[in-house]
């Protein structure tokens, strides 16, 4: 990881395929695509954790461990790279059932499949926790407002 991050920093808003870690996290900074691919915990096919999903995915638990959120942090706001979509999710839920799809056939996950990074939360409270084009994980002491209603019609 490279570079500092602080609570309330803006989303990455770049064309990078990496991930910004910010907020209450000792490991704040940027994780590059190749670092995500090499995380411990194993790479699996996204379809095994989310029927219909494509590509390769890594569990969120090692990403959260790398981020090292403060003991007071309870939530992680997952933001799209453009900052237009956010979902504030309990850290325990992400650690237990979150997966980050990142690759298809050895290259970054294409945008038409929600890439380059796409979050899937198995057994999430809402489908809105499945965030496309993820750019930032921001660790906070409380739930932040989501960009969509809690239980929108699907």
Coordinates of C-alpha atoms in Angstrom, one line a residue:
X1 CA 0.0 0.0 0.0
X2 CA 1.2 3.5 -0.7
X3 CA 0.2 6.9 0.4
X4 CA -1.6 8.3 3.4
X5 CA -5.4 8.4 3.8
X6 CA -7.6 10.1 6.4
X7 CA -11.2 10.0 7.4
X8 CA -13.4 11.9 5.0
X9 CA -10.9 11.8 2.1
X10 CA -12.6 11.9 -1.3
X11 CA -13.0 8.7 -3.4
X12 CA -10.1 7.7 -5.7
X13 CA -11.8 9.1 -8.8
X14 CA -9.1 7.8 -11.0
X15 CA -8.9 5.3 -13.8
X16 CA -6.7 3.1 -11.6
X17 CA -7.7 -0.5 -11.0
X18 CA -6.5 -0.2 -7.4
X19 CA -8.4 0.4 -4.1
X20 CA -8.1 3.3 -1.7
X21 CA -8.3 2.5 2.0
X22 CA -9.2 5.5 4.2
X23 CA -10.8 6.6 7.4
X24 CA -10.0 5.0 10.7
X25 CA -7.5 2.5 9.4
X26 CA -3.8 2.1 10.3
X27 CA -3.2 0.7 6.8
X28 CA -4.7 3.7 5.0
X29 CA -3.4 4.2 1.5
X30 CA -3.8 2.5 -1.9
X31 CA -3.7 -1.2 -2.7
X32 CA -2.9 -1.9 -6.3
X33 CA -4.6 -4.6 -8.5
X34 CA -1.6 -7.0 -8.4
X35 CA -1.5 -6.7 -4.6
X36 CA -5.2 -7.6 -4.4
X37 CA -4.6 -10.7 -6.6
X38 CA -1.8 -11.8 -4.3
X39 CA -3.7 -11.5 -1.0
X40 CA -3.9 -14.5 1.3
X41 CA -7.2 -16.3 1.7
X42 CA -7.3 -17.6 -1.8
X43 CA -8.8 -16.6 -5.1
X44 CA -12.1 -18.2 -6.1
X45 CA -14.5 -17.9 -8.9
X46 CA -17.0 -15.2 -8.1
X47 CA -19.9 -17.4 -9.2
X48 CA -19.2 -19.8 -6.3
X49 CA -20.2 -17.0 -3.8
X50 CA -22.7 -15.1 -5.9
X51 CA -24.6 -17.1 -8.6
X52 CA -24.4 -15.4 -11.9
X53 CA -21.3 -13.4 -11.0
X54 CA -18.2 -13.5 -13.3
X55 CA -14.5 -13.4 -12.7
X56 CA -12.1 -14.2 -9.9
X57 CA -12.7 -12.9 -6.4
X58 CA -10.9 -12.6 -3.1
X59 CA -12.5 -12.6 0.4
X60 CA -12.8 -9.2 2.1
X61 CA -11.3 -10.6 5.4
X62 CA -7.6 -10.3 4.3
X63 CA -8.3 -6.8 2.8
X64 CA -9.8 -5.7 6.1
X65 CA -6.9 -7.2 8.0
X66 CA -4.5 -5.3 5.7
X67 CA -6.5 -2.1 6.3
X68 CA -6.2 -2.6 10.1
X69 CA -9.3 -0.6 11.1
X70 CA -9.2 1.1 14.5
X71 CA -10.9 -0.8 17.3
X72 CA -13.6 1.9 17.4
X73 CA -14.5 1.4 13.7
X74 CA -17.8 -0.4 13.2
X75 CA -18.6 0.2 9.6
X76 CA -17.0 0.4 6.2
X77 CA -18.4 2.7 3.6
X78 CA -17.8 1.2 0.2
X79 CA -17.7 3.9 -2.5
X80 CA -17.6 3.7 -6.3
X81 CA -14.6 5.3 -8.0
X82 CA -16.6 8.3 -9.0
X83 CA -18.1 8.7 -5.5
X84 CA -21.6 8.5 -6.9
X85 CA -22.6 5.3 -5.1
X86 CA -21.9 4.4 -1.5
X87 CA -23.0 1.6 0.9
X88 CA -22.1 1.7 4.6
X89 CA -21.7 -1.9 5.8
X90 CA -20.9 -3.4 9.2
X91 CA -17.2 -4.5 9.2
X92 CA -18.2 -7.8 10.7
X93 CA -20.6 -8.5 7.8
X94 CA -17.9 -7.7 5.3
X95 CA -15.3 -9.8 7.1
X96 CA -17.7 -12.8 7.2
X97 CA -19.3 -12.7 3.7
X98 CA -17.8 -10.0 1.5
X99 CA -16.0 -10.9 -1.7
X100 CA -14.2 -8.6 -4.1
X101 CA -14.3 -9.6 -7.8
X102 CA -11.2 -8.2 -9.5
X103 CA -10.2 -10.2 -12.6
X104 CA -11.5 -12.1 -15.6
X105 CA -9.1 -14.3 -17.5
X106 CA -6.0 -12.7 -15.8
X107 CA -7.0 -9.1 -16.6
X108 CA -8.9 -6.5 -14.5
X109 CA -12.7 -7.2 -14.4
X110 CA -14.3 -5.3 -17.2
X111 CA -16.5 -2.3 -16.6
X112 CA -19.6 -4.1 -18.2
X113 CA -19.3 -6.7 -15.3
X114 CA -19.0 -4.0 -12.6
X115 CA -15.2 -3.8 -12.6
X116 CA -12.4 -3.3 -12.3
X117 CA -13.4 -4.1 -8.7
X118 CA -16.9 -5.3 -7.7
X119 CA -18.1 -6.1 -4.2
X120 CA -20.5 -8.9 -3.5
X121 CA -21.8 -9.4 0.1
X122 CA -23.2 -13.0 0.5
X123 CA -26.4 -12.9 2.5
X124 CA -26.2 -9.1 2.7
X125 CA -29.2 -7.2 4.2
X126 CA -29.8 -5.6 0.8
X127 CA -28.7 -6.1 -2.8
X128 CA -27.5 -2.5 -2.7
X129 CA -24.4 -3.7 -0.7
X130 CA -23.2 -5.3 -4.0
X131 CA -21.2 -2.3 -5.2
X132 CA -19.9 -2.0 -8.8
X133 CA -16.7 -0.1 -9.7
X134 CA -15.4 0.0 -6.1
X135 CA -12.7 2.7 -5.5
X136 CA -12.6 3.2 -1.8
X137 CA -13.2 1.5 1.6
X138 CA -13.6 4.1 4.3
X139 CA -13.7 2.9 7.9
X140 CA -15.9 4.8 10.3
X141 CA -17.2 4.7 13.9
X142 CA -20.9 4.6 12.7
X143 CA -23.0 3.9 9.7
X144 CA -22.8 6.6 7.1
X145 CA -25.7 7.5 4.8
X146 CA -26.1 5.1 1.8
X147 CA -26.6 6.6 -1.7
X148 CA -29.9 4.6 -2.0
X149 CA -32.8 3.9 0.3
X150 CA -32.3 1.0 2.8
X151 CA -34.9 -1.3 1.1
X152 CA -35.5 -0.1 -2.4
X153 CA -37.7 -2.2 -4.8
X154 CA -35.8 -4.6 -7.0

